[in-house]
XYZ file of C-alpha atoms in Angstrom:
243
model
C 0.000 0.000 0.000
C 1.288 3.473 -0.865
C 0.762 6.322 1.613
C 2.185 9.838 1.690
C 4.294 10.238 4.822
C 5.155 13.707 6.101
C 7.601 14.580 8.899
C 6.989 18.016 10.421
C 10.035 19.379 12.219
C 11.101 22.619 13.811
C 13.280 23.591 10.846
C 12.001 21.512 7.933
C 8.969 19.587 6.659
C 9.767 16.507 4.579
C 7.482 14.214 2.622
C 7.633 11.128 0.413
C 5.333 8.425 -0.897
C 6.039 5.261 1.095
C 5.430 1.652 0.132
C 4.274 0.403 3.520
C 5.155 -3.253 2.859
C 8.847 -2.433 2.526
C 9.309 1.032 4.015
C 10.884 2.210 0.769
C 10.223 5.550 -0.905
C 8.393 5.652 -4.217
C 10.353 8.410 -5.926
C 12.287 11.204 -4.244
C 11.760 12.947 -0.927
C 10.556 16.562 -1.002
C 11.458 19.162 1.625
C 10.215 22.618 2.585
C 11.527 24.940 5.285
C 9.151 25.045 8.234
C 7.130 28.267 7.814
C 7.379 30.996 10.411
C 5.302 31.408 12.389
C 4.717 27.651 12.499
C 1.020 28.104 13.283
C -1.886 25.851 12.234
C -2.714 27.832 9.095
C 0.868 27.893 7.793
C 1.603 24.246 8.597
C -1.649 23.138 6.949
C -0.648 25.109 3.836
C 2.821 23.496 3.863
C 1.267 20.017 4.003
C -0.972 20.990 1.101
C 2.055 22.148 -0.895
C 3.892 18.876 -0.284
C 0.849 16.838 -1.334
C 0.552 19.014 -4.435
C 4.164 18.239 -5.305
C 3.251 14.536 -5.452
C -0.229 15.141 -6.941
C -1.496 13.242 -3.904
C -5.165 13.023 -2.873
C -5.269 9.862 -0.746
C -4.400 8.917 2.852
C -1.627 10.908 4.573
C 0.321 10.247 7.758
C 2.065 13.118 9.581
C 4.714 13.055 12.273
C 4.359 16.130 14.479
C 6.733 17.605 17.126
C 4.348 17.435 20.088
C 2.485 15.095 22.369
C -0.436 13.922 20.233
C -3.444 12.091 21.664
C -5.894 10.850 19.030
C -4.950 13.796 16.827
C -5.242 16.375 19.622
C -2.089 18.493 20.063
C -1.213 18.697 23.763
C 2.200 20.432 23.736
C 4.216 22.737 21.466
C 7.970 22.836 22.121
C 9.293 23.460 18.585
C 6.078 24.564 16.922
C 3.767 27.556 17.461
C 1.918 27.365 20.785
C -1.368 28.187 19.031
C -1.411 24.486 18.098
C -2.140 23.444 21.693
C -5.709 22.152 21.896
C -6.087 21.855 18.109
C -7.436 18.603 16.623
C -4.788 18.280 13.918
C -6.481 15.256 12.347
C -9.597 17.324 11.674
C -7.729 20.486 10.658
C -5.399 18.815 8.177
C -8.072 16.456 6.824
C -10.348 19.432 6.162
C -7.535 21.320 4.423
C -6.493 18.327 2.326
C -10.008 16.948 1.691
C -8.677 13.464 2.481
C -7.878 11.346 5.558
C -4.880 12.783 7.456
C -3.623 11.109 10.651
C -1.188 12.887 12.980
C 1.238 11.247 15.419
C 4.140 12.282 17.607
C 7.144 12.557 15.277
C 9.587 10.540 17.377
C 6.971 7.825 17.902
C 6.532 7.655 14.131
C 10.289 7.320 13.602
C 10.522 4.743 16.371
C 7.673 2.753 14.843
C 9.535 2.571 11.514
C 12.554 1.134 13.321
C 10.353 -1.231 15.291
C 8.746 -2.492 12.094
C 11.773 -2.927 9.847
C 14.928 -3.078 11.985
C 16.310 -5.479 14.583
C 14.660 -3.353 17.290
C 11.573 -5.512 16.706
C 13.363 -8.543 18.145
C 15.334 -6.709 20.823
C 14.549 -7.874 24.343
C 14.586 -5.190 26.982
C 14.094 -1.437 26.997
C 15.064 0.552 23.899
C 15.212 4.346 23.899
C 14.954 5.825 20.410
C 16.118 9.449 20.151
C 15.725 11.882 17.268
C 18.411 14.563 17.499
C 17.617 17.697 15.503
C 16.078 21.067 16.354
C 15.071 19.435 19.631
C 15.358 15.941 21.062
C 12.441 13.607 20.467
C 12.063 10.204 22.077
C 10.259 6.922 21.618
C 10.231 4.142 24.193
C 10.134 0.513 23.050
C 9.739 -2.369 25.520
C 10.121 -5.912 24.187
C 8.915 -4.893 20.733
C 6.029 -2.676 21.911
C 5.987 1.105 21.373
C 4.993 3.200 24.401
C 3.850 6.570 22.943
C 4.304 10.222 23.844
C 7.431 10.170 25.952
C 9.209 13.519 26.033
C 12.714 12.689 27.246
C 14.114 15.739 25.498
C 12.308 17.833 28.085
C 13.840 16.172 31.125
C 15.847 18.446 33.394
C 19.527 17.610 33.565
C 21.476 17.644 36.812
C 22.809 21.060 35.775
C 19.205 22.361 35.778
C 18.985 22.745 31.978
C 16.365 20.986 29.880
C 17.955 18.187 27.847
C 17.204 19.496 24.370
C 18.339 22.992 25.343
C 21.683 21.471 26.312
C 22.416 18.745 23.765
C 20.288 19.047 20.611
C 21.849 19.437 17.176
C 20.437 22.968 17.013
C 22.438 23.814 20.140
C 25.578 22.412 18.504
C 25.056 24.597 15.437
C 23.886 27.747 17.239
C 26.788 27.675 19.701
C 29.273 26.596 17.015
C 30.397 23.616 19.108
C 32.950 21.164 17.757
C 31.776 17.560 17.521
C 34.054 16.768 20.457
C 32.568 19.500 22.650
C 29.023 18.592 21.646
C 29.708 14.891 22.276
C 30.582 15.712 25.899
C 27.163 17.295 26.301
C 25.359 14.495 24.499
C 27.221 11.934 26.589
C 26.113 13.719 29.762
C 22.529 13.623 28.515
C 22.727 9.902 27.690
C 24.289 9.151 31.078
C 21.321 10.918 32.671
C 18.853 8.747 30.731
C 20.939 5.662 31.475
C 20.824 6.365 35.200
C 17.049 6.930 35.258
C 15.783 4.252 32.855
C 18.529 1.603 32.596
C 17.875 0.880 28.896
C 19.513 -2.003 27.039
C 19.771 -0.111 23.729
C 19.885 3.462 22.437
C 18.959 4.092 18.787
C 19.898 7.493 17.376
C 17.733 9.000 14.647
C 17.192 12.445 13.175
C 19.703 14.401 11.139
C 22.519 13.670 13.597
C 22.291 9.928 12.890
C 24.077 10.542 9.581
C 27.084 11.900 11.502
C 27.278 9.246 14.238
C 30.832 8.356 13.196
C 31.903 11.831 14.362
C 30.886 11.317 17.987
C 30.071 7.691 18.860
C 33.661 6.869 19.850
C 33.617 9.852 22.251
C 30.719 8.485 24.321
C 31.360 6.691 27.607
C 27.922 5.181 28.241
C 27.696 1.463 28.982
C 24.485 0.944 27.002
C 24.754 -0.246 23.401
C 24.112 2.548 20.888
C 23.242 2.262 17.194
C 22.145 4.606 14.391
C 18.580 4.325 13.101
C 18.255 2.056 10.079
C 16.356 4.742 8.162
C 18.302 7.633 9.715
C 16.530 10.953 9.030
C 13.848 9.305 6.865
C 12.426 7.200 9.703
C 9.800 9.813 10.616
C 8.337 9.871 7.117
C 8.213 6.086 6.909
C 6.737 5.647 10.384
C 4.027 8.262 9.799
C 2.907 6.382 6.686
C 2.942 3.052 8.549
C 0.898 4.405 11.456
C -1.610 6.014 9.071
C -2.122 2.605 7.480
């Protein structure tokens, strides 16, 4: 089955037609900068523009950077706060005149890994992290996804929120070397390790493509791997969940 998957992020919105049996893209991915302000009207228009690019009028799945409960947006860390309380399923479906289903973006990415990677067979607690504008998280226990965790918003021992300390946006904005950023990211992972005692970390988001630049600098005991689909996992997972 082919479904248009869209991954809405703080800096970019990406879409592709996904073959849900394999997780592969049908054709190329298309990307737009996230509009500013990233309010409901502008995001709905961006989704419409992506669908137009693919001449798409059927089912759509969207990963969204917020806690999402049955389409209802409950938080807004890297998106306009006017989204809070909005039923995104209804809003986007009305705009698109087709069935649009909205899910937490990290959950969508985690679900793609759970479906097509070895995470499906992994016994124990897996923490999937998307490192980009913020830090998204998905929790997987013995092959089951537990939705709407927000580990990027945990307070560190230094009193700073995790994603304000160790996201990729922080690395870029503060012009940190990979070595300096890795120290921060390692501190963040050690914090998660201490609280949750996971048996596996999977790193997704844009940073997953650069894991060779920092993995050797980490001192955590937990096994760590890059996401199979790297920065495309959110698109694939959104399509799978919409199915």
